[in-house]
Coordinates of C-alpha atoms (C1' of nucleotides) in Angstrom, one line a residue:
Chain A
M49 CA -5.4 2.9 3.1
T50 CA -5.0 0.6 0.4
Y51 CA -2.0 0.8 -1.9
S52 CA -2.0 -0.5 -5.5
D53 CA 0.8 -2.5 -5.4
E54 CA -1.3 -4.7 -2.9
L55 CA -3.7 -5.3 -5.7
W56 CA -2.0 -6.0 -8.6
E57 CA -3.2 -9.2 -10.3
D58 CA -0.1 -11.3 -9.2
T59 CA 0.5 -10.5 -6.1
L60 CA -3.1 -10.0 -4.8
L61 CA -5.1 -13.4 -5.3
S62 CA -2.1 -15.9 -3.7
D63 CA -4.0 -19.2 -3.7
K64 CA -5.1 -20.5 -7.5
N65 CA -7.3 -22.4 -5.8
F66 CA -9.3 -19.9 -4.6
P67 CA -8.6 -17.1 -6.1
I68 CA -10.8 -14.2 -3.5
N69 CA -9.7 -12.0 -0.4
M70 CA -11.5 -9.5 1.7
F71 CA -9.6 -6.4 2.9
H72 CA -10.7 -4.2 6.0
N73 CA -10.1 -1.0 5.6
H74 CA -10.1 1.6 8.2
T75 CA -8.9 4.9 8.8
D76 CA -9.5 6.6 11.4
Q77 CA -7.3 10.1 11.3
V78 CA -9.4 11.8 8.6
E79 CA -9.4 14.9 6.9
K80 CA -11.9 15.6 4.5
E81 CA -11.4 14.8 1.0
Q82 CA -8.8 12.1 2.5
N83 CA -7.5 9.6 -0.3
I84 CA -8.8 6.4 1.4
L85 CA -8.2 4.0 -1.8
F86 CA -5.5 4.7 -3.9
L87 CA -6.3 4.4 -7.5
H88 CA -6.0 1.6 -9.1
W89 CA -7.3 -1.3 -11.0
H90 CA -7.1 -5.3 -11.7
A91 CA -9.0 -7.7 -13.6
H92 CA -10.8 -9.3 -10.7
F93 CA -14.6 -8.1 -9.4
E94 CA -14.9 -6.1 -6.5
F95 CA -17.4 -5.1 -3.7
I96 CA -17.2 -2.3 -1.3
V97 CA -19.2 -2.8 1.7
M98 CA -19.6 0.9 3.7
Q99 CA -18.9 0.5 7.5
E100 CA -18.4 3.7 8.5
G101 CA -18.0 7.0 7.5
R102 CA -19.2 8.4 4.1
A103 CA -17.0 8.6 1.1
S104 CA -16.7 8.7 -3.1
F105 CA -15.7 6.6 -4.7
L106 CA -14.4 7.8 -8.5
I107 CA -15.4 4.4 -10.7
D108 CA -13.9 4.8 -14.3
S109 CA -14.2 8.8 -13.2
I110 CA -17.4 8.7 -12.1
P111 CA -18.3 10.0 -8.8
Y112 CA -20.0 7.6 -6.4
E113 CA -20.8 8.4 -2.9
A114 CA -21.6 5.8 -0.1
S115 CA -22.3 5.7 3.1
P116 CA -22.8 2.9 5.3
G117 CA -25.1 -0.1 4.9
E118 CA -23.8 0.3 0.6
V119 CA -22.7 -1.3 -1.5
L120 CA -20.9 -0.8 -4.5
I121 CA -19.6 -3.0 -7.4
V122 CA -16.3 -2.4 -8.9
P123 CA -16.5 -4.3 -12.4
S124 CA -12.7 -6.0 -13.6
G125 CA -10.7 -3.3 -15.2
A126 CA -12.3 -0.5 -13.7
L127 CA -10.1 2.1 -12.2
H128 CA -10.9 3.6 -8.8
V129 CA -9.7 5.3 -6.3
G130 CA -11.7 6.7 -3.0
Y131 CA -12.1 9.8 -0.9
S132 CA -12.9 11.0 2.4
L133 CA -16.5 13.1 2.5
D134 CA -15.9 14.4 6.0
D135 CA -13.2 14.1 9.1
K136 CA -14.5 11.2 10.5
P137 CA -13.3 8.3 10.4
V138 CA -13.5 5.4 6.9
K139 CA -14.4 1.4 7.5
Y140 CA -15.3 -0.7 4.7
V141 CA -14.4 -3.8 3.4
S142 CA -13.3 -5.2 -0.3
I143 CA -14.2 -8.3 -1.1
V144 CA -11.7 -9.0 -4.5
F145 CA -12.5 -11.9 -6.4
S146 CA -11.2 -13.5 -10.3
S147 CA -13.5 -15.3 -12.5
S148 CA -11.5 -18.8 -12.1
L149 CA -13.4 -18.8 -8.4
F150 CA -16.5 -20.4 -10.0
E151 CA -14.3 -22.2 -12.5
D152 CA -15.5 -26.0 -11.8
F153 CA -19.3 -24.0 -12.7
S154 CA -18.2 -22.7 -15.8
L155 CA -20.3 -25.9 -18.1
D156 CA -23.0 -24.7 -15.6
S157 CA -25.8 -23.4 -17.9
T158 CA -27.3 -21.6 -14.6
Y159 CA -23.4 -20.0 -14.5
Q160 CA -23.8 -19.4 -18.5
T161 CA -26.6 -17.3 -18.0
Y162 CA -26.0 -15.9 -14.8
I163 CA -22.4 -15.1 -13.3
K164 CA -20.3 -15.5 -16.8
P165 CA -21.6 -12.5 -18.8
Y166 CA -20.9 -10.0 -15.6
L167 CA -17.7 -11.3 -15.1
E168 CA -16.6 -11.2 -18.7
G169 CA -17.8 -8.2 -18.9
T170 CA -20.5 -8.5 -21.9
Q171 CA -23.5 -7.5 -19.1
S172 CA -22.4 -5.0 -16.2
F173 CA -24.4 -4.2 -13.2
P174 CA -25.3 -0.9 -11.8
V175 CA -22.3 0.1 -9.3
K176 CA -24.1 0.9 -6.5
L177 CA -26.9 -0.9 -5.0
G178 CA -28.1 1.9 -2.8
D179 CA -28.8 0.7 0.7
A180 CA -28.4 -2.9 0.4
A181 CA -30.1 -3.7 4.1
T182 CA -33.8 -2.4 2.6
S183 CA -33.6 -2.1 -0.9
H184 CA -31.9 -5.6 -1.2
P185 CA -32.2 -7.3 2.0
E186 CA -31.3 -10.6 0.4
A187 CA -28.3 -9.5 -1.7
F188 CA -27.1 -7.8 1.7
S189 CA -27.8 -10.7 3.3
L190 CA -25.6 -13.1 1.1
L191 CA -22.5 -10.9 1.2
H192 CA -22.7 -10.8 4.7
Q193 CA -23.0 -14.7 4.8
A194 CA -19.5 -14.8 2.2
M195 CA -17.8 -12.3 4.9
E196 CA -18.5 -14.3 7.4
E197 CA -18.1 -17.3 6.1
F198 CA -14.3 -16.0 5.0
T199 CA -13.1 -14.6 8.3
S200 CA -14.4 -17.5 10.0
K201 CA -12.8 -20.3 7.8
K202 CA -15.5 -23.4 8.9
P203 CA -15.0 -26.7 7.9
A204 CA -16.0 -26.5 3.9
Y205 CA -16.1 -22.1 4.6
R206 CA -14.9 -21.7 0.8
L207 CA -17.7 -24.3 -0.7
A208 CA -19.6 -21.5 0.9
V209 CA -18.2 -18.9 0.1
I210 CA -18.4 -19.4 -3.4
N211 CA -22.1 -20.5 -3.0
H212 CA -23.3 -17.4 -1.4
L213 CA -21.2 -15.4 -4.3
M214 CA -23.0 -17.3 -6.5
L215 CA -26.6 -16.7 -5.2
L216 CA -25.7 -12.8 -4.9
F217 CA -25.1 -12.6 -8.6
I218 CA -28.6 -15.1 -9.4
H219 CA -29.9 -12.1 -6.7
I220 CA -29.2 -9.6 -8.3
S221 CA -29.1 -10.5 -11.9
R222 CA -33.0 -11.1 -11.1
S223 CA -34.0 -8.0 -8.9
I224 CA -32.0 -5.7 -11.4
K225 CA -32.0 -5.1 -14.8
P226 CA -28.6 -5.5 -16.7
S227 CA -27.1 -2.9 -18.5
S228 CA -25.8 -4.4 -21.6
S229 CA -22.1 -3.8 -21.9
A230 CA -21.6 -4.9 -25.6
G231 CA -22.0 -2.7 -28.0
H232 CA -22.3 0.3 -26.1
S233 CA -19.7 2.5 -28.2
T234 CA -19.4 5.3 -25.9
E235 CA -18.3 3.3 -22.7
Q236 CA -16.3 1.4 -25.1
S237 CA -14.6 4.3 -26.7
F238 CA -14.2 5.5 -22.8
S239 CA -12.5 2.1 -21.9
R240 CA -9.8 2.8 -24.6
K241 CA -9.0 5.7 -23.9
L242 CA -8.3 4.9 -20.5
E243 CA -5.8 2.4 -20.9
P244 CA -2.6 5.0 -22.3
F245 CA -3.8 6.2 -18.8
K246 CA -3.6 3.2 -16.4
Q247 CA -0.2 2.8 -18.6
L248 CA 1.2 6.2 -17.2
I249 CA -0.9 5.7 -13.9
R250 CA 1.6 2.9 -13.4
Y251 CA 4.4 3.9 -14.4
L252 CA 4.4 6.9 -11.6
E253 CA 3.6 4.4 -8.9
M254 CA 6.7 2.2 -10.4
N255 CA 8.8 5.3 -10.0
P256 CA 7.6 7.8 -7.4
S257 CA 11.5 9.6 -7.4
H258 CA 11.2 10.5 -11.4
K259 CA 10.2 14.2 -12.1
I260 CA 7.4 14.6 -14.9
S261 CA 5.9 17.1 -15.8
V262 CA 2.6 17.7 -17.2
E263 CA 3.8 18.1 -20.4
Q264 CA 5.6 14.9 -20.3
A265 CA 2.9 12.9 -19.0
S266 CA 0.4 14.0 -21.6
N267 CA 3.2 13.5 -24.6
K268 CA 2.9 9.7 -22.7
V269 CA -0.3 10.0 -23.4
N270 CA -0.4 11.7 -27.2
L271 CA -3.4 15.0 -25.8
S272 CA -2.2 18.3 -25.3
S273 CA -1.2 19.3 -21.9
F274 CA -4.3 21.1 -21.2
H275 CA -6.6 18.5 -22.0
F276 CA -4.8 16.0 -20.1
C277 CA -5.2 18.5 -16.9
K278 CA -9.3 17.8 -17.7
I279 CA -9.4 14.2 -18.2
F280 CA -6.5 13.2 -15.8
K281 CA -9.2 15.5 -12.9
K282 CA -11.4 13.6 -14.3
I283 CA -10.3 10.1 -14.4
T284 CA -8.7 10.1 -10.9
G285 CA -10.3 12.9 -8.9
R286 CA -6.9 14.6 -8.2
T287 CA -4.7 16.7 -10.4
F288 CA -1.3 15.6 -12.3
I289 CA 0.7 17.5 -9.3
D290 CA -1.5 16.5 -6.7
F291 CA -1.7 12.5 -7.8
V292 CA 1.7 12.7 -8.0
N293 CA 3.0 15.1 -5.0
L294 CA 0.8 12.4 -3.3
L295 CA 2.8 9.1 -4.3
R296 CA 6.4 10.3 -3.7
I297 CA 4.9 11.9 -0.5
N298 CA 3.9 8.2 0.5
E299 CA 7.4 6.4 -0.6
A300 CA 8.6 9.0 1.4
E301 CA 6.7 7.9 4.1
R302 CA 7.5 4.3 3.7
L303 CA 11.2 5.4 4.1
L304 CA 10.7 7.5 7.0
R305 CA 9.7 3.4 8.7
D306 CA 11.5 1.1 6.7
S307 CA 15.3 3.1 6.7
S308 CA 17.9 5.2 8.7
M309 CA 17.8 7.9 6.2
S310 CA 17.6 12.1 7.1
V311 CA 14.7 13.7 6.0
T312 CA 17.2 15.3 3.9
E313 CA 18.5 12.1 2.2
I314 CA 14.4 10.9 2.0
A315 CA 13.8 14.5 -0.1
E316 CA 16.1 13.8 -2.4
Q317 CA 15.1 10.1 -3.0
I318 CA 12.0 11.1 -4.2
G319 CA 13.0 13.6 -6.0
C320 CA 12.3 16.5 -4.2
D321 CA 15.7 18.6 -4.7
N322 CA 14.6 20.9 -1.9
P323 CA 14.0 19.5 2.0
N324 CA 12.3 22.7 2.8
Y325 CA 9.5 22.4 0.2
F326 CA 9.7 18.8 1.2
T327 CA 8.5 19.3 4.4
K328 CA 5.7 21.6 3.8
L329 CA 4.7 19.0 1.2
F330 CA 5.0 16.8 3.6
K331 CA 3.2 18.3 6.3
K332 CA 0.4 19.1 3.9
Y333 CA 0.0 15.7 3.1
K334 CA 0.5 13.8 6.3
G335 CA -0.6 17.0 8.3
M336 CA 2.7 17.1 10.5
T337 CA 6.2 16.9 9.7
P338 CA 8.3 14.4 8.9
T339 CA 10.4 14.3 11.7
L340 CA 7.3 13.9 13.7
S341 CA 5.7 11.5 11.6
R342 CA 8.6 9.2 11.7
K343 CA 8.7 9.1 15.6
S344 CA 4.7 8.7 15.3
L345 CA 5.6 5.8 13.2
L346 CA 8.0 3.9 14.9
N347 CA 6.3 4.5 18.3
S348 CA 2.9 3.1 16.7
S349 CA 5.4 0.1 15.3
Y350 CA 5.9 -1.2 18.8
Chain B
dA49 C1' 27.1 23.1 13.3
dT50 C1' 23.8 21.1 11.0
dG51 C1' 20.2 20.0 9.9
dA52 C1' 14.6 21.1 10.4
dT53 C1' 10.7 24.2 9.7
dT54 C1' 8.8 28.1 9.0
dT55 C1' 8.1 32.0 6.0
dC56 C1' 8.5 34.9 1.8
dT57 C1' 8.5 35.4 -3.0
dT58 C1' 7.8 34.1 -8.1
dC59 C1' 6.2 32.3 -11.9
dC60 C1' 3.8 28.4 -13.7
dG61 C1' 0.5 25.1 -14.4
dA62 C1' -4.4 23.9 -13.3
dA63 C1' -9.2 25.1 -14.1
dG64 C1' -12.8 26.8 -17.1
dG65 C1' -14.8 29.3 -20.8
dC66 C1' -14.7 29.9 -25.6
dC67 C1' -15.0 28.0 -30.1
dA68 C1' -14.0 24.3 -34.2
Chain C
dT187 C1' -14.3 16.0 -28.5
dG188 C1' -10.2 18.2 -28.5
dG189 C1' -7.3 22.3 -28.6
dC190 C1' -6.8 27.4 -27.3
dC191 C1' -6.9 31.3 -24.5
dT192 C1' -7.0 34.0 -19.6
dT193 C1' -6.9 34.5 -14.8
dC194 C1' -5.8 32.8 -10.5
dG195 C1' -3.8 29.9 -7.2
dG196 C1' -0.6 27.5 -5.2
dA197 C1' 4.1 25.0 -6.6
dA198 C1' 8.6 25.4 -5.7
dG199 C1' 12.5 27.7 -4.6
dA200 C1' 15.5 31.6 -1.5
dA201 C1' 16.2 33.4 2.7
dA202 C1' 15.8 33.4 8.2
dT203 C1' 15.2 31.0 11.8
dC204 C1' 14.4 27.4 15.1
dA205 C1' 15.8 22.6 17.3
dT206 C1' 19.0 19.5 18.3

DNA sequence: ATGATTTCTTCCGAAGGCCA
DNA sequence: TGGCCTTCGGAAGAAATCAT
């Protein structure tokens, strides 16, 4: 599972000279509708390459189903989150890169025409490329070549990765009619509406132990609690309480692994005053009690 | 004896329909 | 698009039971 903190712009692409990273996400023990990609966003462009299992990714609140071989394109700034569609293992690769990856080509006319508009968001690709292997074999091949180069790290692999991605952009923009985002009032107004939610979600992620009611949260985004619940579910795919509880349980799991605190102490730490309820909640999200989880986490670390 | 877990109960809030 | 209302499921707390 990928956590949002790893995807904040400052921590994700540490090499400023080569601002790209590739994440291999693999979840073995999966239940239906399990969270396989934590809700997050970043200023970077991202490709999600599905390899195994089936998942639903909510990208700016629109659901996209992905099966092996399918590719999703996450535009910069888009909120995205992923859930498994059945109880089988899920495997996918995320390729995340900053627009500054192509800095050396910024004055090149090809870059100006075929890449810059997409990276700057004035034009956008469709999120789902479909089964890239059959409908866009060339794009699929370029993406895989970039992935292979990135993994193998052969001499001059950086240049190879940049060139494969550049060709990929050119190929997609040639073969797929782009939709212009500039002046698209509906998308723009929705994007504006998302901003307070992004800030709220970031606050929740940074402070998993802070108790916050639906009413307090709705006040933060200046909506009635009724409407807040509707919009929050639309954006995240989860109810507000469900989302907050998942954050708290993830924090509890970290404390079980990295600290010697008792279950009761951890329950208090994450803002769950009642350890009875904490145990019940933990079992609901993680499929086992906190004590068993600690044993399992410690065993797997050896 | 203490802490962890399960069971049971109460009441809050999520969700969807309706309306402005 | 956003607010109000109603219904019912589930979140949260209390008490009992189990494990170490």
